[in-house]
CSV table of N, CA and C in Angstrom, one decimal:
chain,number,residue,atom,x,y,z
A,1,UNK,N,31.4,161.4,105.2
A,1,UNK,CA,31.2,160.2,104.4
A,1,UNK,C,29.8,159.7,104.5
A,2,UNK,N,29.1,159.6,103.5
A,2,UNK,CA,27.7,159.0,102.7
A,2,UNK,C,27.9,157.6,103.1
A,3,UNK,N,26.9,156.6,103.8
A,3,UNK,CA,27.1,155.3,104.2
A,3,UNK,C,26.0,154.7,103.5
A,4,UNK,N,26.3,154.6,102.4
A,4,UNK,CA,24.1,154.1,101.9
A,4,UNK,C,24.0,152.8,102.9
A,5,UNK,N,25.1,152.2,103.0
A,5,UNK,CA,24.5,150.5,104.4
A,5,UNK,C,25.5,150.1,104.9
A,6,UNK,N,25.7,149.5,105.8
A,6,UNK,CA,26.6,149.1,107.1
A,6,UNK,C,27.4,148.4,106.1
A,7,UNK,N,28.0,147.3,105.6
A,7,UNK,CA,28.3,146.7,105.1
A,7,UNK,C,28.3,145.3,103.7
A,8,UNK,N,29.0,145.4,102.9
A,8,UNK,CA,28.5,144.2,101.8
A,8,UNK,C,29.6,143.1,102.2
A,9,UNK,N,29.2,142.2,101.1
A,9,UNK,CA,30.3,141.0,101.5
A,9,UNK,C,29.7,140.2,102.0
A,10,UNK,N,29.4,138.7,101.4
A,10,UNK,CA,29.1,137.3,102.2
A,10,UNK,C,29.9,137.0,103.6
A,11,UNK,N,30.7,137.3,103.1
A,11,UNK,CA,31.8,137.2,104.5
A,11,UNK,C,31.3,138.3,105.6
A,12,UNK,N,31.1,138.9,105.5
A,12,UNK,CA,30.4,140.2,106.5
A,12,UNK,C,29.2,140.2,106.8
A,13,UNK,N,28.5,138.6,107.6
A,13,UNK,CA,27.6,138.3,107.2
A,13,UNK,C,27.2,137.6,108.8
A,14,UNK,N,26.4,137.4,109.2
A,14,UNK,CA,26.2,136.2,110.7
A,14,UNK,C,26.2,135.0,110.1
A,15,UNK,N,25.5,135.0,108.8
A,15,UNK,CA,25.4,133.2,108.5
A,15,UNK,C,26.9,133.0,108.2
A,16,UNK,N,27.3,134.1,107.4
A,16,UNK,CA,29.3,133.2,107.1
A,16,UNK,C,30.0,132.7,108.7
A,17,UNK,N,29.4,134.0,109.3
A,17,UNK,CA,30.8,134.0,110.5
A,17,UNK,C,29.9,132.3,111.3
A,18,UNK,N,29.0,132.6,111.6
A,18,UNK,CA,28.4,131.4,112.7
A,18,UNK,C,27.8,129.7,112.0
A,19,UNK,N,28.0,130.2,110.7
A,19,UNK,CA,28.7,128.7,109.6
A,19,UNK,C,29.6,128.4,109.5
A,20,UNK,N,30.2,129.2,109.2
A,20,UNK,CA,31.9,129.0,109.3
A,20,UNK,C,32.9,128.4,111.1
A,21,UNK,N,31.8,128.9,112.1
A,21,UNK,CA,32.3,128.5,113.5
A,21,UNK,C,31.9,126.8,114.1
A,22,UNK,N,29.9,126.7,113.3
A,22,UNK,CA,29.9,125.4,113.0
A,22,UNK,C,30.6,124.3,112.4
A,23,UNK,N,31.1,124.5,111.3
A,23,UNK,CA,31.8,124.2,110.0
A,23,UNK,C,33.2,123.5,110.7
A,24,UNK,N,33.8,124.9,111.2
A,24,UNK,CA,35.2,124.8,112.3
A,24,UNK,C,35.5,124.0,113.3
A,25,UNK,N,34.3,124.1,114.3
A,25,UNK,CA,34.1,123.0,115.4
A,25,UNK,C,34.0,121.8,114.9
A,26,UNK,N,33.1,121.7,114.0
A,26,UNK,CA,33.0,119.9,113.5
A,26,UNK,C,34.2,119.5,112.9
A,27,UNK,N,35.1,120.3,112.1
A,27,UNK,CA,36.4,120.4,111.3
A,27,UNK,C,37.1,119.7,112.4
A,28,UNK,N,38.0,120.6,113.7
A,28,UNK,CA,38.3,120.3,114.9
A,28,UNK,C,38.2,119.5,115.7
A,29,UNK,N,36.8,119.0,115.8
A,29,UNK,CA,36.2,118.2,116.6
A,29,UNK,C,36.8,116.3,115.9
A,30,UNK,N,36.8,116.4,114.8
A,30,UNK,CA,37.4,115.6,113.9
A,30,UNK,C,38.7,115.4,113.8
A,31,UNK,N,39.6,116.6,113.9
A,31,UNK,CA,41.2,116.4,113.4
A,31,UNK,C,41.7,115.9,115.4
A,32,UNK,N,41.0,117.0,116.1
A,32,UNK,CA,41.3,116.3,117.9
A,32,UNK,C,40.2,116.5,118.9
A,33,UNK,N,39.3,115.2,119.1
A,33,UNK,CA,38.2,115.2,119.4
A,33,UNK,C,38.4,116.0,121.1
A,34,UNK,N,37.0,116.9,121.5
A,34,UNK,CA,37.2,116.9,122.5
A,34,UNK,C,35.9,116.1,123.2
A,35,UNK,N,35.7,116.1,124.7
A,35,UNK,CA,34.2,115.7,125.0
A,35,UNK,C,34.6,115.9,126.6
A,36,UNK,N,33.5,116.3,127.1
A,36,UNK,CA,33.3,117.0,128.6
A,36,UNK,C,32.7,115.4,129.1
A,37,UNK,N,33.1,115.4,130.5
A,37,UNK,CA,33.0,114.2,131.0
A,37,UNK,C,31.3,114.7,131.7
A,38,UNK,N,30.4,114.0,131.2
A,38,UNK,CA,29.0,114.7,131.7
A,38,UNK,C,28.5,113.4,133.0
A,39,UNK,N,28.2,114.0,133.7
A,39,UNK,CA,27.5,113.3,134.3
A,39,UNK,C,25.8,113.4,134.1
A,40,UNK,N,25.2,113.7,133.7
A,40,UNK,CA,23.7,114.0,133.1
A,40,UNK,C,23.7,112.8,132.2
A,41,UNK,N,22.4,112.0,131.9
A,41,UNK,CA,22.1,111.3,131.1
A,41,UNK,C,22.1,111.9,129.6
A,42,UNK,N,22.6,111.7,128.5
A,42,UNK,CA,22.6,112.4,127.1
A,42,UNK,C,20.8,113.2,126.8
A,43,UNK,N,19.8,112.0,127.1
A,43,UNK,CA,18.7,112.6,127.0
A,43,UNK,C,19.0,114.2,127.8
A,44,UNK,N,19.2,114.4,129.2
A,44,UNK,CA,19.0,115.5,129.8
A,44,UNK,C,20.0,116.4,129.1
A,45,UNK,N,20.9,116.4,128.5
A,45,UNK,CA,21.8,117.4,127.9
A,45,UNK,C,21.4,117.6,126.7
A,46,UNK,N,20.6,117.0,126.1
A,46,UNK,CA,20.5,117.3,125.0
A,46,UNK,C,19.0,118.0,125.0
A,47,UNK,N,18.0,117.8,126.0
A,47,UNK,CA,17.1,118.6,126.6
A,47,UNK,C,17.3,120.2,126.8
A,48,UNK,N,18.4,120.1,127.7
A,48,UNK,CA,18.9,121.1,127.9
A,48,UNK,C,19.8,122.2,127.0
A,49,UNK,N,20.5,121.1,126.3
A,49,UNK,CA,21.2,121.9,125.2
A,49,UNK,C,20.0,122.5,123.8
A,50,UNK,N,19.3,122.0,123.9
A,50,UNK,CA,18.1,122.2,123.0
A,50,UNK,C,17.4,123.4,123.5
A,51,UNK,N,17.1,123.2,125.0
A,51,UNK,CA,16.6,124.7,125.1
A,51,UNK,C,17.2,125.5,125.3
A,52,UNK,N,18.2,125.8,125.3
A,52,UNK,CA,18.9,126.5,125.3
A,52,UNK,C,19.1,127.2,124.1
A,53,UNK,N,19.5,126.1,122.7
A,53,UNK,CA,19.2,126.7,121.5
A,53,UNK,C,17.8,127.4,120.9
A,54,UNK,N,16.9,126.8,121.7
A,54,UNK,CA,15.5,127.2,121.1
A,54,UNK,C,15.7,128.5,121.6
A,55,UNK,N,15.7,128.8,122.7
A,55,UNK,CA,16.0,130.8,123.4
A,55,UNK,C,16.7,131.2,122.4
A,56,UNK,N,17.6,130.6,121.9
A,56,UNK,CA,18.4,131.5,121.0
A,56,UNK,C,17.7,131.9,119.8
A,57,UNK,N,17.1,130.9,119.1
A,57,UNK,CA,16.7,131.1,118.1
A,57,UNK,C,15.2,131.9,118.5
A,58,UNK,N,14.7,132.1,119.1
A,58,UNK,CA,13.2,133.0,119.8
A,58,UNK,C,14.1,134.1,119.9
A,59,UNK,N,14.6,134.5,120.1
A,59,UNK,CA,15.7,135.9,120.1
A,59,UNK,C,15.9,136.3,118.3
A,60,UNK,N,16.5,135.1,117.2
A,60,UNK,CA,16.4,135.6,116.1
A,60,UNK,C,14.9,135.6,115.6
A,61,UNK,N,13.5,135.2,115.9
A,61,UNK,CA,13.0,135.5,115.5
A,61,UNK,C,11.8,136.7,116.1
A,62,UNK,N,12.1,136.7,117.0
A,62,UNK,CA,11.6,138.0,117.8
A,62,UNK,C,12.0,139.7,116.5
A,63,UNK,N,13.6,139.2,116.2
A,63,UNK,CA,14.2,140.3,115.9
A,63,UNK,C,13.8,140.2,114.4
A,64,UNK,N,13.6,139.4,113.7
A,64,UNK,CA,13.0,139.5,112.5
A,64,UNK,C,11.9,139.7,112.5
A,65,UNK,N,10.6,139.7,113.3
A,65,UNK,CA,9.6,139.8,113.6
A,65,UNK,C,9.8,141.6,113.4
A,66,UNK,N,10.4,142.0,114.4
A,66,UNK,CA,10.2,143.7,114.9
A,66,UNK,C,11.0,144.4,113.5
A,67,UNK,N,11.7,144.0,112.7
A,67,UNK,CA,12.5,144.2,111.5
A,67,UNK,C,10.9,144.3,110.2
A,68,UNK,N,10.5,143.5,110.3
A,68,UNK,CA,9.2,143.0,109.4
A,68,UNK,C,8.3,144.0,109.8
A,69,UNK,N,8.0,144.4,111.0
A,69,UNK,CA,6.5,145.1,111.2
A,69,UNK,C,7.7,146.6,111.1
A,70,UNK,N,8.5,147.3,110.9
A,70,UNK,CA,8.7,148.4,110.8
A,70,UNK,C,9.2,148.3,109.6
A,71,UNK,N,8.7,147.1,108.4
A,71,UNK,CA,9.1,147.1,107.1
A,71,UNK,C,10.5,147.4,107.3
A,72,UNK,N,11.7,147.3,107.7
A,72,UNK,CA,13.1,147.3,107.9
A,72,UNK,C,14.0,146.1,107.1
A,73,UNK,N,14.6,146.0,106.3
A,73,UNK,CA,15.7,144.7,106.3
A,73,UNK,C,16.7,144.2,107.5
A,74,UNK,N,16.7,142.8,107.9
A,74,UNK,CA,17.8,142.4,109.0
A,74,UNK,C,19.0,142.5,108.3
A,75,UNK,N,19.0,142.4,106.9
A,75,UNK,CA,20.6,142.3,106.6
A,75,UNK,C,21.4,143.4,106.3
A,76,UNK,N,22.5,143.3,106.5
A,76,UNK,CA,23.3,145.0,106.9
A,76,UNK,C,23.3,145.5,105.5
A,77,UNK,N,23.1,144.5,104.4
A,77,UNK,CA,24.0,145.1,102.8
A,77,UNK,C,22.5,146.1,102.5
A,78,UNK,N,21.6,146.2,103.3
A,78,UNK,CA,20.4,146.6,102.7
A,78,UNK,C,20.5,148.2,103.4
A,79,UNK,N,19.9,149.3,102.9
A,79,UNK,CA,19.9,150.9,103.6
A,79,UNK,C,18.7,150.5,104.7
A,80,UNK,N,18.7,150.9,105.7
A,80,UNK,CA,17.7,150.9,107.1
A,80,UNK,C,17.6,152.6,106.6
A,81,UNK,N,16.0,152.4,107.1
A,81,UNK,CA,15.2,154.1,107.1
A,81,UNK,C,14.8,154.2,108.5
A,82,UNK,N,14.9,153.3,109.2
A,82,UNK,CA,14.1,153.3,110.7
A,82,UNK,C,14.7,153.1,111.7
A,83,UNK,N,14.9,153.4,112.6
A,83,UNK,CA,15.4,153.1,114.1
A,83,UNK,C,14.9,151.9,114.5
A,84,UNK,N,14.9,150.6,114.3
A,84,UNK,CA,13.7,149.7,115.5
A,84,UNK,C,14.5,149.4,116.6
A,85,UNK,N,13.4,150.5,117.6
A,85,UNK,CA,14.2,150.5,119.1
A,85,UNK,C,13.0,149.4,120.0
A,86,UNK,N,11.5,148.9,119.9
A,86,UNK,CA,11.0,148.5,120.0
A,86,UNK,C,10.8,146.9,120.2
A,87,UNK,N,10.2,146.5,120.7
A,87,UNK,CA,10.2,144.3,121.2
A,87,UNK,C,11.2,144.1,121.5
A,88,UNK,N,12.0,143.3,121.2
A,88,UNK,CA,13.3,142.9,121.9
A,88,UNK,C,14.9,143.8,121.8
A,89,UNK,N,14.3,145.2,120.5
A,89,UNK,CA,15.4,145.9,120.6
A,89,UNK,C,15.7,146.7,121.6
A,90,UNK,N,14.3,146.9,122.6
A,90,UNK,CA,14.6,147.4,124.1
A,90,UNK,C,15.5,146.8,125.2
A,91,UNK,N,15.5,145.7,124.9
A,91,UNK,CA,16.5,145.1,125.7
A,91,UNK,C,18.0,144.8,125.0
A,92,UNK,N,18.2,144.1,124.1
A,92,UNK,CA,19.4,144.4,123.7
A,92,UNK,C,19.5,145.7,122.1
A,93,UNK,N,20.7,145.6,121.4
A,93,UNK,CA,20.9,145.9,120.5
A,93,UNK,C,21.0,145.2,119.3
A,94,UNK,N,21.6,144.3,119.9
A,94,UNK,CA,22.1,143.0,119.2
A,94,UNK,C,21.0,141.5,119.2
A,95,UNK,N,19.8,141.5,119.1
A,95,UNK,CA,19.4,140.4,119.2
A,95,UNK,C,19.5,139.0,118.2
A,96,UNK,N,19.7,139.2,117.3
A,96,UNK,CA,20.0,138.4,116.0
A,96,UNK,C,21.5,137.7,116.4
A,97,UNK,N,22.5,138.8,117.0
A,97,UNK,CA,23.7,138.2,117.2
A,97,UNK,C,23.7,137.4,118.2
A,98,UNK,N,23.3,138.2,119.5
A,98,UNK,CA,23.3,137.3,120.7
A,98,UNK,C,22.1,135.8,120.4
A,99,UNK,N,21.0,135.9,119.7
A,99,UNK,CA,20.2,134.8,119.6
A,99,UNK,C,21.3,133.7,119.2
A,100,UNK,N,22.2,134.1,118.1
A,100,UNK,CA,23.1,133.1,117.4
A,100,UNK,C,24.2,132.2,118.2
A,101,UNK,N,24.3,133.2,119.2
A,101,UNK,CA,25.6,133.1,119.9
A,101,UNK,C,25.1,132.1,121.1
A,102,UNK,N,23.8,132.2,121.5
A,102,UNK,CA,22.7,131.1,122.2
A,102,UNK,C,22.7,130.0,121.8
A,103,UNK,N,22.6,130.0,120.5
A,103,UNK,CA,22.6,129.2,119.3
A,103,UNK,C,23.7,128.1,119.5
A,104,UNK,N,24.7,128.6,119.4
A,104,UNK,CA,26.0,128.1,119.8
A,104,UNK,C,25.9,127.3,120.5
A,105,UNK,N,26.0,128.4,121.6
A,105,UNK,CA,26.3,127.1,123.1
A,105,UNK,C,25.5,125.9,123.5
A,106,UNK,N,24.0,126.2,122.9
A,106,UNK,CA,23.2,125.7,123.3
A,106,UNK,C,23.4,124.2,122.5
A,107,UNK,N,23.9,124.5,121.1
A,107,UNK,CA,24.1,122.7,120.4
A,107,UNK,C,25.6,122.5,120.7
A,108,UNK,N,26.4,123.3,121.6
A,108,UNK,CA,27.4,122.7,122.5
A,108,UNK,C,27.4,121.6,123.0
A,109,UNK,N,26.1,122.3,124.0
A,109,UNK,CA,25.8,121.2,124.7
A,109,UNK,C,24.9,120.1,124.7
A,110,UNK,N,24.1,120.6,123.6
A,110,UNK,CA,23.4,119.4,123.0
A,110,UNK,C,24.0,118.0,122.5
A,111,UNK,N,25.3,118.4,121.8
A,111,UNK,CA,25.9,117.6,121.2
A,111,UNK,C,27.2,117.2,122.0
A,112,UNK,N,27.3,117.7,122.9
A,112,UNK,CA,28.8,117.5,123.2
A,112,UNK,C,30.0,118.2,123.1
A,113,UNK,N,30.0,119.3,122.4
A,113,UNK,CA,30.7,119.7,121.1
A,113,UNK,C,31.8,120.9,121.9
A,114,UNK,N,32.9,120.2,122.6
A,114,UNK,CA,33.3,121.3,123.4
A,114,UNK,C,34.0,122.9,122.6
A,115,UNK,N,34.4,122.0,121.2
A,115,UNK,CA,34.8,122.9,120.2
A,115,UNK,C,33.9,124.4,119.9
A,116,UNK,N,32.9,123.7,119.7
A,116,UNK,CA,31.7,124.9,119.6
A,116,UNK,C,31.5,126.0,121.0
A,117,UNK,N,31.8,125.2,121.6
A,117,UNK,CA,32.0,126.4,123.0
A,117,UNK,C,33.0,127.2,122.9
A,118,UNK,N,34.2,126.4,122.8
A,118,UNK,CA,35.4,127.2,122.7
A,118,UNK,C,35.4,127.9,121.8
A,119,UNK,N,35.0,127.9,120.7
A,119,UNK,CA,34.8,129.2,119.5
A,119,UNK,C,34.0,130.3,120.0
A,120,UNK,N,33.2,130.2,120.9
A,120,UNK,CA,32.1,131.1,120.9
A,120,UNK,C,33.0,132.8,121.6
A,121,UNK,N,33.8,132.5,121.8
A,121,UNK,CA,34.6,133.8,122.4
A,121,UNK,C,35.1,134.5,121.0
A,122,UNK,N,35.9,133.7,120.1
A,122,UNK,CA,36.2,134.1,118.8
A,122,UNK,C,35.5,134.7,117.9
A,123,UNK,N,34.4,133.9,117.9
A,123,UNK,CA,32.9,134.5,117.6
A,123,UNK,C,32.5,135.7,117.5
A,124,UNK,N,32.6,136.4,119.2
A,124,UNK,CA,31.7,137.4,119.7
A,124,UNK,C,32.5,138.6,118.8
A,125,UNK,N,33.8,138.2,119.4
A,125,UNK,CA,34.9,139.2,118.9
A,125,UNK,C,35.1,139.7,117.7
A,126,UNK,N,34.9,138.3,116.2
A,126,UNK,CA,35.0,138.5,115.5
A,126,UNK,C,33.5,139.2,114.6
A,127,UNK,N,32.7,139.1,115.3
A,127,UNK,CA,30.9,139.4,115.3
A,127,UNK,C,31.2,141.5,115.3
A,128,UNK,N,32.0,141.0,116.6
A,128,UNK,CA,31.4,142.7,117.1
A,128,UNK,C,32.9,143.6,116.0
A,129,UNK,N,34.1,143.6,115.8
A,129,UNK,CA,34.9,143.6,114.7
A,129,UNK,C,34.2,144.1,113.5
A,130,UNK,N,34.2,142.6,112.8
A,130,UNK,CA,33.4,142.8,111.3
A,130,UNK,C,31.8,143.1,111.2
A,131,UNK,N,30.9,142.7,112.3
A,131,UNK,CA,29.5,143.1,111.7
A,131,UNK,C,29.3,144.3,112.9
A,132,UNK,N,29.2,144.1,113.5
A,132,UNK,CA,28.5,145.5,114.8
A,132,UNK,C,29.4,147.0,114.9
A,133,UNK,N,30.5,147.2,114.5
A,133,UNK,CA,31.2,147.9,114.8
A,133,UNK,C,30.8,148.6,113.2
A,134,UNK,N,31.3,148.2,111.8
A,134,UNK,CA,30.3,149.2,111.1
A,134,UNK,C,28.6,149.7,111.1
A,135,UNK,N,27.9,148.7,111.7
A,135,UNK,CA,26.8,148.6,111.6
A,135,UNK,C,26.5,150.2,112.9
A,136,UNK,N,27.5,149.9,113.7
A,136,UNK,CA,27.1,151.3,114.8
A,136,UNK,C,27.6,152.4,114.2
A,137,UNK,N,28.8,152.5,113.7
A,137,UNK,CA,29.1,153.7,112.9
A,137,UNK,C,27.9,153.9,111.6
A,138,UNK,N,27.5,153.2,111.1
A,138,UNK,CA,26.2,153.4,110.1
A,138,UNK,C,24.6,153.9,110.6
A,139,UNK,N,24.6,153.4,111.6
A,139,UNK,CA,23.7,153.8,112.1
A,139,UNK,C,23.7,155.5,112.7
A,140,UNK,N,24.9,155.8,113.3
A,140,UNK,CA,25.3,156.8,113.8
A,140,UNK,C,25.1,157.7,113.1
A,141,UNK,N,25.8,157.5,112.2
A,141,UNK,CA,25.7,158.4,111.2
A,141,UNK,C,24.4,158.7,110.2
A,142,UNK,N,23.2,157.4,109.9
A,142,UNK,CA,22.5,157.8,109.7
A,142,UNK,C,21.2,158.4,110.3
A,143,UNK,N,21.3,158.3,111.4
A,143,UNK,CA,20.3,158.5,112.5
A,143,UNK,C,20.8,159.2,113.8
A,144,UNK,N,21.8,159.9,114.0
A,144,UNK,CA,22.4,160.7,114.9
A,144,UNK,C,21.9,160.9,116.3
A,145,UNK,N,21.5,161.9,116.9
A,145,UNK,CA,21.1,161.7,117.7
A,145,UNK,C,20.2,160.9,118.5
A,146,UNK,N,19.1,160.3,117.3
A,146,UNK,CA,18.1,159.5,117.6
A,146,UNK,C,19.0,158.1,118.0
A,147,UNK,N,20.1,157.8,117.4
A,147,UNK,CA,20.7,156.6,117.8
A,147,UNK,C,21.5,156.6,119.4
A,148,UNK,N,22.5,157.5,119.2
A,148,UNK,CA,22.8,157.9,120.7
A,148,UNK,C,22.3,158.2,121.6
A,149,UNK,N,21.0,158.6,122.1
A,149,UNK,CA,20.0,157.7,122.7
A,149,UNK,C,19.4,156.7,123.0
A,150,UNK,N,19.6,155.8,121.6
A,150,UNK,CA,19.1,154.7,121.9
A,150,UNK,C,20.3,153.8,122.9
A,151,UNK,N,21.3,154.0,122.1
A,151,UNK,CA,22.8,153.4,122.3
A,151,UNK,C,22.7,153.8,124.0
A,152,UNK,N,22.0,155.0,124.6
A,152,UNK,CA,22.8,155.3,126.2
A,152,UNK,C,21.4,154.6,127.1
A,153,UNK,N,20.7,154.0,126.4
A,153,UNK,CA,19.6,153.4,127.2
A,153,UNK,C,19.8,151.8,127.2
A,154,UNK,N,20.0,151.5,126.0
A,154,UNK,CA,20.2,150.0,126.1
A,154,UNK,C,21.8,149.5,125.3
A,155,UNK,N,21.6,148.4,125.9
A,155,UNK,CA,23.0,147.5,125.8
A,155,UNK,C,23.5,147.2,124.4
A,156,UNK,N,24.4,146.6,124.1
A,156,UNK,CA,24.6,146.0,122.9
A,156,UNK,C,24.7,144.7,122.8
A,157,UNK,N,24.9,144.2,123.5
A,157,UNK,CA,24.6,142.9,124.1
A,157,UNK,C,23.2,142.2,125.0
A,158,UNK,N,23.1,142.2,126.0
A,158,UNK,CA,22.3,142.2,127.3
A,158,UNK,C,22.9,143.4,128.7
């Protein structure tokens, strides 16, 4: 089977799934509030929860950066001609996802938002499912051994 791209579909997407998890938690967080009993002053958690998101987001744009200088598209519905195993693809596989998933936690705990934590497991699963798992079969297939190499050197995650 001919794979011209990993997959189509809005729904098959990081912005649907990690809008839809924001979207969710604030939904939740509304119908049964939760909130962690902090001992940190709000300024410091929200310091903290902030950098924590900012790492995340330096991960999505690390990964759009190395996508851009190998002229490559980040979005799956598009055909990839290139491997980018290079800048942050050396370390993970997944940087766009994991940056998101930083993302997450990090306005968790910026805001309080125990909901948004607790999704973040549903998240991964639903991430690696609907976007990573065709996106590895696409890749495999269109870059074969050059990918299974890549795949036995680095992670898909961290």
């Amino acid at each position: 089977m001919d794979m011209k791209v990993a997959h189509t579909g809005f729904w098959k997407t990081s912005d649907a799934i990690f809008g839809g998890a924001l979207l969710a938690g604030l939904a939740l967080d509304y119908i049964l509030p939760l909130s962690v009993e902090n001992p940190a002053p709000a300024n410091i958690r929200v310091a903290l929860g902030g950098s924590v998101a900012l790492m995340g987001i330096l991960f999505v744009v690390l990964a759009k950066v190395q996508f851009s200088r190998a002229a490559q598209p980040s979005a799956p519905g598009k055909p990839t001609t290139e491997l980018v195993q290079n800048g942050i693809f050396n370390y993970t596989r997944n940087p766009l996802y994991l940056g998101l998933v930083i993302v997450l936690v990090g306005l968790s705990i910026a805001f309080n938002m125990p909901w948004w934590a607790l999704l973040t497991g549903p998240v991964i699963g639903l991430v690696h499912w609907a976007l990573i798992v065709p996106e590895e079969r696409y890749l495999a297939e269109r870059f074969g051994d050059e990918y299974f190499a890549y795949t036995s050197r680095v992670r898909r995650w961290i």
